[in-house]
XYZ file of C-alpha atoms in Angstrom:
523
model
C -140.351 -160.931 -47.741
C -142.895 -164.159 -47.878
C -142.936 -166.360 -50.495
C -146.088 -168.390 -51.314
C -145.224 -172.342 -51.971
C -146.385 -171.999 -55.269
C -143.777 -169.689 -56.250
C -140.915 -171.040 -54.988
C -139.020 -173.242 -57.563
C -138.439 -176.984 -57.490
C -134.701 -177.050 -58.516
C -133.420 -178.078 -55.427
C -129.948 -175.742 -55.933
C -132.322 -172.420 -56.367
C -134.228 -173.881 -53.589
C -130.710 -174.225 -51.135
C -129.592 -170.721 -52.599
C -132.387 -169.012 -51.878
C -132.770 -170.539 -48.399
C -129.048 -169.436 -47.933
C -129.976 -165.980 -49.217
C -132.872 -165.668 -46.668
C -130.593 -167.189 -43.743
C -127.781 -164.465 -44.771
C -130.608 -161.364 -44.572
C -131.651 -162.714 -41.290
C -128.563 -162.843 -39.867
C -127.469 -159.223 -40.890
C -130.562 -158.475 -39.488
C -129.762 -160.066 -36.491
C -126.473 -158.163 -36.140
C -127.563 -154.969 -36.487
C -130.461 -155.562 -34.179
C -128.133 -156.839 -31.527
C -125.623 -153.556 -32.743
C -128.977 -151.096 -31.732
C -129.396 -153.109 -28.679
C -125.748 -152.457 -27.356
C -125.890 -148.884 -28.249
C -128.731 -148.449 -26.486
C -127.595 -150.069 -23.324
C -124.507 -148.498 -23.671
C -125.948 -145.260 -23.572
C -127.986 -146.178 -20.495
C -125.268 -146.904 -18.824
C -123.404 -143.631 -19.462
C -126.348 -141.740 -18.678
C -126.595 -143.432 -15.359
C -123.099 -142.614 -14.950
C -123.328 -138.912 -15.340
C -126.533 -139.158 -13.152
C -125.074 -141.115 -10.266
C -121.614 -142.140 -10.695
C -118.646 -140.882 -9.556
C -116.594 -138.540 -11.372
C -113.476 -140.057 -10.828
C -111.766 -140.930 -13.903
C -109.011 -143.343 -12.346
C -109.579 -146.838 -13.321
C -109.153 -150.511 -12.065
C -105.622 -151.506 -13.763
C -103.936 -148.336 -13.233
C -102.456 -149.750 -10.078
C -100.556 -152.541 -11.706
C -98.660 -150.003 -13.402
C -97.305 -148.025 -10.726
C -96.911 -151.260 -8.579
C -92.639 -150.726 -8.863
C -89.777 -150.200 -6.642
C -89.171 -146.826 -7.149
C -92.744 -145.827 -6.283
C -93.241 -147.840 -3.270
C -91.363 -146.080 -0.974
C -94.006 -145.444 1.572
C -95.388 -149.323 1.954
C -94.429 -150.461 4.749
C -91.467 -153.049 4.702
C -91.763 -156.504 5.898
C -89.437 -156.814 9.312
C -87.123 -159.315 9.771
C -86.188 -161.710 12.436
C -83.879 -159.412 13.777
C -86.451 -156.107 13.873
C -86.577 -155.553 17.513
C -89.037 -152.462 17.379
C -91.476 -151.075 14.267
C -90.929 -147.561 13.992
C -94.693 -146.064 14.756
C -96.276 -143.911 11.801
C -95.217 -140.389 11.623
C -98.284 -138.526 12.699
C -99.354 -135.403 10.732
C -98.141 -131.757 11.984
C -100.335 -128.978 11.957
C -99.007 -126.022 9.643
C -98.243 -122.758 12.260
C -100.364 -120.354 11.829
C -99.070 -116.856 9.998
C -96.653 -115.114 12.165
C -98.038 -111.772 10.618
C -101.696 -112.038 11.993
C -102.548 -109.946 14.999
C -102.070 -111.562 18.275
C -103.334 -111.187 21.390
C -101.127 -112.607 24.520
C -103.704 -114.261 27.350
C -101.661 -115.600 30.481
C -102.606 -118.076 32.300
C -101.177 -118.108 35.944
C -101.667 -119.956 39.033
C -102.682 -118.008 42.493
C -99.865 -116.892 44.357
C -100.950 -119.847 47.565
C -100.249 -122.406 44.906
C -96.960 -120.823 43.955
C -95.965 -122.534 47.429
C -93.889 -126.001 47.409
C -96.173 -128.787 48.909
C -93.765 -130.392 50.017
C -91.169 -127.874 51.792
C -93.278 -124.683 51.731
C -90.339 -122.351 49.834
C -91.342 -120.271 46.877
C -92.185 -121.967 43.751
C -89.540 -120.740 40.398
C -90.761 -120.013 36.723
C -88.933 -123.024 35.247
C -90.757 -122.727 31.351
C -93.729 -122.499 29.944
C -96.723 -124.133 27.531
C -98.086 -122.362 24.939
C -101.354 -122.719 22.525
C -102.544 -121.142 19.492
C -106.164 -120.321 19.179
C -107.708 -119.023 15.721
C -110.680 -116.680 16.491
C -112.300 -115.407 13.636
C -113.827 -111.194 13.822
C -117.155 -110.349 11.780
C -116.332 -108.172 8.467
C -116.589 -104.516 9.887
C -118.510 -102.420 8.061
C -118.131 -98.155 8.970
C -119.186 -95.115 6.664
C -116.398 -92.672 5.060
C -117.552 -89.198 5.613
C -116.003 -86.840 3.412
C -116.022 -83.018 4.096
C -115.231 -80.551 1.449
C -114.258 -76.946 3.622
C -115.214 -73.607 1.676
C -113.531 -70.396 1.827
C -114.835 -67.479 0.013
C -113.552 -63.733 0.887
C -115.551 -61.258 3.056
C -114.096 -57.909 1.138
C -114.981 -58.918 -2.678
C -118.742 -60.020 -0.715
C -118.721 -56.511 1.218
C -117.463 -54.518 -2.367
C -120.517 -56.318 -4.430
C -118.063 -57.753 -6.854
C -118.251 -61.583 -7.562
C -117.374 -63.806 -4.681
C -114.338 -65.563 -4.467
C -115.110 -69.311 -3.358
C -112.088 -71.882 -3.018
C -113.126 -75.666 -2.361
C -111.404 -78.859 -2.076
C -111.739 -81.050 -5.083
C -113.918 -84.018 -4.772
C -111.923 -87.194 -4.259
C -111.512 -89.433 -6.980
C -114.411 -92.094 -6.779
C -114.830 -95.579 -8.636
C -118.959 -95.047 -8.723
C -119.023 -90.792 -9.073
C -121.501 -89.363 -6.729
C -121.927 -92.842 -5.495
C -121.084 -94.451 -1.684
C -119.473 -97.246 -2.901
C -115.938 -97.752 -2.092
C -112.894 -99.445 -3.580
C -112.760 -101.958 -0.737
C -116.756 -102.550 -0.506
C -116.826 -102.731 -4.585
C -113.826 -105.510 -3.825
C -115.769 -107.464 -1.260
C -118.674 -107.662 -3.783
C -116.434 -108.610 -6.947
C -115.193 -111.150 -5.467
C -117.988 -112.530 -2.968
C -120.306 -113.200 -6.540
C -117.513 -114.087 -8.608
C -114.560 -115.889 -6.574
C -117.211 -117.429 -3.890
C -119.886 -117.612 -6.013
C -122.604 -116.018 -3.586
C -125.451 -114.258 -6.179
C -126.070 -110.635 -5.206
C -129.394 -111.492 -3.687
C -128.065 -113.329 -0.798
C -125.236 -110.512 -0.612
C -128.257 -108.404 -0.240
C -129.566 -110.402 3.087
C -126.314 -109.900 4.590
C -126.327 -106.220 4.555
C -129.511 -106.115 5.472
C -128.470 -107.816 8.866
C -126.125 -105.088 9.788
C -129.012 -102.848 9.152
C -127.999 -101.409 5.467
C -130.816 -101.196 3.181
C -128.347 -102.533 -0.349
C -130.235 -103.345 -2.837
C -129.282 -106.439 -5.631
C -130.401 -103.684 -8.388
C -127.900 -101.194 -7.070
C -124.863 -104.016 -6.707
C -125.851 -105.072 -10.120
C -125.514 -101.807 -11.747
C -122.306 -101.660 -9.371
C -120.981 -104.636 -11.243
C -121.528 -103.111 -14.601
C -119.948 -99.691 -13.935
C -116.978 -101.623 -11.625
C -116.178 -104.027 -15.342
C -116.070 -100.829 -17.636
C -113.313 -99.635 -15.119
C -111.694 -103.096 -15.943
C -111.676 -103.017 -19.586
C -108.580 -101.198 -20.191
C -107.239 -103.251 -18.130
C -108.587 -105.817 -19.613
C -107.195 -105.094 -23.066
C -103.856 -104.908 -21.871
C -103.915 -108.253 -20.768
C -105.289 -109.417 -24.126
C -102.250 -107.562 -25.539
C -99.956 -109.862 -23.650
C -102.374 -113.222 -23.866
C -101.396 -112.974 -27.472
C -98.068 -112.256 -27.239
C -97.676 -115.964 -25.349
C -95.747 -119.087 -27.031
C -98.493 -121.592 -25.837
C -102.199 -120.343 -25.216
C -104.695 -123.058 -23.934
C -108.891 -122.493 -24.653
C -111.918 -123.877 -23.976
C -115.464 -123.253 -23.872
C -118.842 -124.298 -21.890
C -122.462 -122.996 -22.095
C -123.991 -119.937 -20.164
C -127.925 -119.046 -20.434
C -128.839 -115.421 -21.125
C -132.708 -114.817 -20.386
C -132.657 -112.170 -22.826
C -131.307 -114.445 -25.949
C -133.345 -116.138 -28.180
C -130.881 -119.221 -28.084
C -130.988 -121.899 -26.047
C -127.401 -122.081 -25.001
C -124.984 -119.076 -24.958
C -121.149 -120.048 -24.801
C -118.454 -118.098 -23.149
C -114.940 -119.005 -23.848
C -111.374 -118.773 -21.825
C -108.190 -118.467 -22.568
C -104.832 -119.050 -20.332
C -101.453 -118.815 -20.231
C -98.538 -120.105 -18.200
C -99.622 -121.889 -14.905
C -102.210 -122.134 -12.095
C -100.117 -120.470 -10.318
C -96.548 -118.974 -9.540
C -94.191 -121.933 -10.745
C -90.039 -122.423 -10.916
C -90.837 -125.214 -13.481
C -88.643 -124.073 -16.379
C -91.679 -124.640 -19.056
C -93.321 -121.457 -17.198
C -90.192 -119.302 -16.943
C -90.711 -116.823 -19.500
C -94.664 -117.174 -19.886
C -97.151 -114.770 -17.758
C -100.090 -116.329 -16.339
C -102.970 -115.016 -17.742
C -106.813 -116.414 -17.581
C -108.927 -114.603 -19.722
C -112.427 -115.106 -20.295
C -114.323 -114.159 -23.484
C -118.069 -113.539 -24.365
C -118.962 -112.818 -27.636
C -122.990 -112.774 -27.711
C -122.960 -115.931 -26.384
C -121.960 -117.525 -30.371
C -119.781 -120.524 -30.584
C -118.942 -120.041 -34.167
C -114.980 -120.190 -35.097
C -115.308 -116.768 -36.221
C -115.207 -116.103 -31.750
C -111.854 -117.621 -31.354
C -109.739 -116.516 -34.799
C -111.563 -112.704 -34.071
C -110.066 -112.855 -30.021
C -106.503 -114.342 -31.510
C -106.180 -111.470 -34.154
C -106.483 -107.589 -33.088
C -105.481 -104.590 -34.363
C -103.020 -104.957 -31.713
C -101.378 -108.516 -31.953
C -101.399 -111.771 -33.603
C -101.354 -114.602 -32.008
C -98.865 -116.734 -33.581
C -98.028 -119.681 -31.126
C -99.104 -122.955 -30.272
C -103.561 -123.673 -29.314
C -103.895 -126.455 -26.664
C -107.627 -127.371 -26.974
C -109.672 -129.941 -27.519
C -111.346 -131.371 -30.859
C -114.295 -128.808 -31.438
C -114.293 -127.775 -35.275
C -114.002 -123.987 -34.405
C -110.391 -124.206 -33.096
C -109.178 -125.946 -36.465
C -110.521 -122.841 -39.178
C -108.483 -120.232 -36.395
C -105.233 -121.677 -35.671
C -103.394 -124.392 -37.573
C -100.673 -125.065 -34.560
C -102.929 -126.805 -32.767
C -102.340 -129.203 -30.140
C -104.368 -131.904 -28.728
C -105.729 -133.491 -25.262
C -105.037 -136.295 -24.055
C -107.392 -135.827 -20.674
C -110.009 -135.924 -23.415
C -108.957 -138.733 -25.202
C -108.482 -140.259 -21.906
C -112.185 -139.574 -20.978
C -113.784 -141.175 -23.940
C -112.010 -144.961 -22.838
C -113.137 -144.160 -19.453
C -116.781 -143.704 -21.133
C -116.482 -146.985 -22.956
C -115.617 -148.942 -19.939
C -118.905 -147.614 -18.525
C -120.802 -148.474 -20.995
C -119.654 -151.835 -21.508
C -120.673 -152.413 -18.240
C -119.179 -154.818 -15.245
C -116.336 -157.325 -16.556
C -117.074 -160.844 -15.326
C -114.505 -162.261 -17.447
C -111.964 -161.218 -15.182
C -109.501 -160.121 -18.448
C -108.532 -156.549 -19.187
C -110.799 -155.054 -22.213
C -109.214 -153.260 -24.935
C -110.808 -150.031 -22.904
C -108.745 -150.504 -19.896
C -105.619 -151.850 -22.270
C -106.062 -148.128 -23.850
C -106.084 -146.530 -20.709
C -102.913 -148.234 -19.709
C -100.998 -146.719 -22.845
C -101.896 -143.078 -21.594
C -101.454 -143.885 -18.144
C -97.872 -144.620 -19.649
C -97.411 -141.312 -21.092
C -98.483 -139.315 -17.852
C -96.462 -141.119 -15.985
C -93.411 -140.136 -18.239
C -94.912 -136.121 -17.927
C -94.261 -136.302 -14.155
C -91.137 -137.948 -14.711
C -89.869 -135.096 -16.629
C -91.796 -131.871 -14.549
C -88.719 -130.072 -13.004
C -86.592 -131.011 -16.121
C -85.117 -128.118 -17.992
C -86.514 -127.511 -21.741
C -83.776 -129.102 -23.499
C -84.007 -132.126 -21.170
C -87.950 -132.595 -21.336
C -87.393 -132.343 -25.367
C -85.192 -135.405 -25.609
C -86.999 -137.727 -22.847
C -90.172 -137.279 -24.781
C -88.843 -137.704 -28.330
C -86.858 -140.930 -27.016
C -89.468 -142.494 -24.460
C -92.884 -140.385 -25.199
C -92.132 -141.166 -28.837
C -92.347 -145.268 -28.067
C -95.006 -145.165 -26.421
C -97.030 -143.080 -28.715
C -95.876 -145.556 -32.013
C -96.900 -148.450 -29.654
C -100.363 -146.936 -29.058
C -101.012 -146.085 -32.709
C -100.305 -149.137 -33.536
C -102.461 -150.660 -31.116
C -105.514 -148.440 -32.400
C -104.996 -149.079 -36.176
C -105.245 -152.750 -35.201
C -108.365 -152.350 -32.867
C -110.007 -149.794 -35.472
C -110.538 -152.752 -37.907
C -112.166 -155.133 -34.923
C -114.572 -152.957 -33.412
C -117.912 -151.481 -34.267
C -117.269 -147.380 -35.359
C -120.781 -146.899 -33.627
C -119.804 -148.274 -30.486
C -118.315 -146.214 -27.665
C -114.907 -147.935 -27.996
C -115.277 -147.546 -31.658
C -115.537 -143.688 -31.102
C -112.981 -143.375 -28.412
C -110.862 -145.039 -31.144
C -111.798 -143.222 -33.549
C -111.606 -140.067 -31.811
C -108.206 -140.832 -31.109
C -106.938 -141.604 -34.708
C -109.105 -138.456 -36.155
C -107.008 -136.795 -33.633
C -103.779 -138.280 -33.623
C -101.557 -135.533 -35.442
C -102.805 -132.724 -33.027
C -102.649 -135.474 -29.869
C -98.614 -136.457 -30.780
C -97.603 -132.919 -31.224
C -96.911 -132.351 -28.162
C -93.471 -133.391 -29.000
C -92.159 -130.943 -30.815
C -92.100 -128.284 -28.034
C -90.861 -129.297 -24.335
C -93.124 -126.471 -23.015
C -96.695 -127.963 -24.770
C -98.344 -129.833 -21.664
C -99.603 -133.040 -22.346
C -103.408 -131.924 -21.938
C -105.790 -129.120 -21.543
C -106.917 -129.768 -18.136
C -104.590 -125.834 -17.786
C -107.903 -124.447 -19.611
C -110.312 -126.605 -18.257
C -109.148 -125.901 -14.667
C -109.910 -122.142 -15.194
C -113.064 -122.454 -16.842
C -114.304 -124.549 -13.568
C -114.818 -121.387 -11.212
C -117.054 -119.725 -13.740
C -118.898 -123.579 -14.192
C -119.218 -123.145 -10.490
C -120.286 -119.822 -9.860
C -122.977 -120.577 -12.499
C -124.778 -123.617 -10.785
C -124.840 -120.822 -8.433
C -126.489 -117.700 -9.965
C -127.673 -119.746 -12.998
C -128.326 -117.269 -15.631
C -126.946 -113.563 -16.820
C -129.805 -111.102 -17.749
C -128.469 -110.258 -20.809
C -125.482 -110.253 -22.916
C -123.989 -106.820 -21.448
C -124.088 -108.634 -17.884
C -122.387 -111.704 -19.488
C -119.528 -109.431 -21.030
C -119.131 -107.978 -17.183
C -118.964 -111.417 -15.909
C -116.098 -111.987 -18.626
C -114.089 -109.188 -17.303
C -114.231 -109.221 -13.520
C -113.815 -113.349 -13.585
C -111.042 -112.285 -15.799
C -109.434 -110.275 -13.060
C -109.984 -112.468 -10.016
C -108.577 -115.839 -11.914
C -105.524 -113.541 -13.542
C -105.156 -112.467 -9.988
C -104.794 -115.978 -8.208
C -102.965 -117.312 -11.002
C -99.859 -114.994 -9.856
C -100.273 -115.296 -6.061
C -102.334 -112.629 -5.475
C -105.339 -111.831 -3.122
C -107.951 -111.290 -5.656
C -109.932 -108.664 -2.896
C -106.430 -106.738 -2.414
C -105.888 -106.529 -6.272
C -109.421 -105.670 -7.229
C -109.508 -102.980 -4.340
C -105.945 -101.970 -5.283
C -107.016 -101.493 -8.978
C -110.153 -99.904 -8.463
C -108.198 -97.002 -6.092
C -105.899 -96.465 -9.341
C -108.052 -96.877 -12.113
C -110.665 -93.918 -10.741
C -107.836 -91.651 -11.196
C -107.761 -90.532 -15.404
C -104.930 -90.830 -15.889
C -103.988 -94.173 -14.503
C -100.359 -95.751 -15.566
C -102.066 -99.514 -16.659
C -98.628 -101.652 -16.991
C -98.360 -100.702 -13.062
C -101.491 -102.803 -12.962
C -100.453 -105.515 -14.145
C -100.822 -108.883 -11.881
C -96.855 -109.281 -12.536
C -95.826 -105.768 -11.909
C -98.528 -104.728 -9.425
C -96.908 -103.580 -5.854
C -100.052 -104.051 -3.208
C -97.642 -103.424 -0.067
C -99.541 -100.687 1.693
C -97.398 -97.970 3.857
């Protein structure tokens, strides 16, 4: 606001008020001009980040805290004056390859001259010999399956005029009725689109060059019919997903051409381990991934509707991270520290380079969790009862020393800020972040779920786009089976094929099916 010289007054203590007054408003100006500036650049610089920059999320002073005695065991040690020799690096073996694969024996001989001695002329003797392994690799195969179906009728009722007699094999049991499509071709599809994310169309150019006219329409509608096989299937795993002690979920975003939304979401939820596991937090847990589409909504009414069937309840602990929609389903919830990990690792790029040559309050942050991960692989084979009471006496420290640190820091940096909202986040989060504690089988994080969600991020980048929501609910199901599948050691194209054999027959038995039950051993 101007003032005109005429109005200002000519006691010199209004005069030196108001000039303080005007000096005060320009400095808050000021400040929260320089505030917009920072955000701004700060932004910049984590856009630039996500455009160009590594993903990595390790940072600068991690390595001073792992730079001890016990975890040094593989620098090399200085030698001494008496060292006569170094010991030369141990160089890398190659793994054998699997004694079970067909082998074929070439020999390689010399000609019977050269089994002479040079030197004396007598006959050379087989002392040893050398051998190699080769890995050649034999084009997919690809034959047709004729079935014929013999009839017998009877010449005397035919002769008599009475009503023939015909007797005819049954036609076998099929996964596509009246279709050509076998378990083991439906198997190599499922899992070509969905576990090596190669779209149907380019499936289509491969047929085509063994001369097989297979159209993307027809493997498409192969897809649907192949996931209504899975459902029961399906079910029966959701029967058991909610039967679990500790369930992790997460979500990301799917387009569906036929949805007036911009973003559809499709959600996942595990259980137990990536894979088969003696750690004793797995023992009694089945590893299950199960994906969930819902018509593409992200409202909470998604996850508290897949927790609670007419079925089962789930009643156990939810590992996620801090979207609103997890809170109104589940009150045992338990936070992420991978996330709260990730938004420090943010701040530090958008604070930009460190001339200063001191450690931020980012990287001091980042420190504290590295501290607590490093206790979680500390503690990895431990039994339950052991993992309880090194986390309540050491993860417990740590955690008081870190929420201490973040009260303090809360009060001396900007809430707008990105280290004001990884700070924040933190606090807002702390009672689901520190619960952790109360059950030695919790994980610290909920990189479990965000592992299995990453072969469906993949396969999208690769096929970009369901046609509508009925193809998105197939993609939930037959992911569902190939990640269940290689979460308990199995070959996803021997299950799928397996299943698809049993589940054409009505009356299938559907625990036999299951991942942990399932005998693929052919005769």
């Amino acid at each position: 606001m101007k003032l005109a010289p005429d109005n200002l007054p000519n006691d010199i203590d209004l005069l030196k008020q108001l000039l303080l007054e005007t000096l005060a408003a320009k400095d808050a100006e000021i400040a929260e001009l320089k505030q917009s500036v920072q955000r701004l650049l700060e932004q910049f610089r984590q856009a630039q980040q996500q455009r160009f920059g590594a993903s990595s999320e390790s940072h600068d002073y991690q390595g001073e805290l792992f730079n001890e005695a016990e975890v040094t065991l593989d620098e090399p040690v200085e030698s001494t004056a008496d060292d006569v020799s170094v010991s030369p690096k141990k160089r890398a073996k190659r793994k054998p390859l699997p004694k079970d694969l067909p082998r074929e024996v070439i020999i390689h001989d010399i000609s019977d001259q050269d089994k002479q001695c040079d030197c004396c002329g007598h006959q050379l003797a087989l002392m040893g010999q050398d051998s190699s392994e080769k890995l050649k690799f034999i084009p997919a195969q690809i034959k047709v399956i004729e079935h014929v179906r013999l009839k017998y009728s009877c010449k005397h009722c035919d002769t008599k005029g009475t009503q023939a007699n015909i007797k005819q094999a049954p036609v076998p049991v099929s996964p596509i009725p009246k279709g050509f499509a076998t378990p083991s071709l439906l198997s190599q599809l499922i899992t070509s689109k969905y576990q090596y994310a190669l779209p149907l169309y380019r499936q289509e150019t491969l047929f085509k060059q063994h001369g097989i006219e297979l159209s993307r329409q027809t493997m498409s509608d192969w897809m649907m019919k192949s996931a209504a096989l899975f459902k029961p299937l399906y079910d029966l795993l959701h029967q058991h997903l909610l039967t679990q002690g500790v369930l992790h979920a997460d979500e990301t975003t799917l387009k569906v051409i036929n949805d007036e939304r911009v973003k559809s979401y499709m959600w996942v939820y595990c259980s137990g381990a990536d894979g088969p596991s003696i750690e004793p937090r797995y023992q009694g847990l089945n590893n299950i991934v199960l994906y969930d589409y819902q018509d593409g909504s992200r409202a909470s009414t998604c996850v508290s509707g897949f927790l609670a069937t007419e079925h089962a309840v789930f009643n156990g602990y939810l590992q996620v991270d801090g979207y609103a929609a997890y809170q109104r389903a589940n009150d045992k919830l338990v936070g992420c520290w991978a996330h709260a990990r990730r938004k420090f690792k943010d701040a530090i790029v958008a604070q930009g380079k460190n001339n200063t040559g001191k450690m931020s309050k980012a990287d001091m942050a980042l420190n504290m969790i590295a501290k607590l991960y490093r206790i979680e692989r500390q503690i990895q084979s431990l039994s339950l009862e052991e993992r309880l009471y090194f986390r309540r006496t050491h993860s417990s420290a740590q955690l008081a020393t870190f929420k201490q640190w973040l009260d303090k820091s809360a009060t001396q940096v900007s809430k707008q800020s990105a280290l004001g909202q990884a700070i924040h986040y933190s606090l807002n989060q702390w009672p689901k972040l520190s619960r952790y504690l109360e059950d030695s089988r919790l994980n610290i994080d909920n990189n479990r779920a965000e592992r299995a969600v990453k072969p469906f991020v993949i396969g999208r980048k690769n096929w970009l786009f369901n046609h509508n929501h009925r193809g998105a609910e197939a993609s939930a199901i037959l992911y569902s089976i190939i990640e269940t599948a290689k979460a308990n050691g199995l070959t996803p194209f021997d299950y799928i094929e397996h299943c698809l054999e049993q589940l054409s027959h009505p009356n299938c038995d559907l625990n036999s099916l299951l991942p942990w039950r399932v005998n693929l051993s052919k005769a």
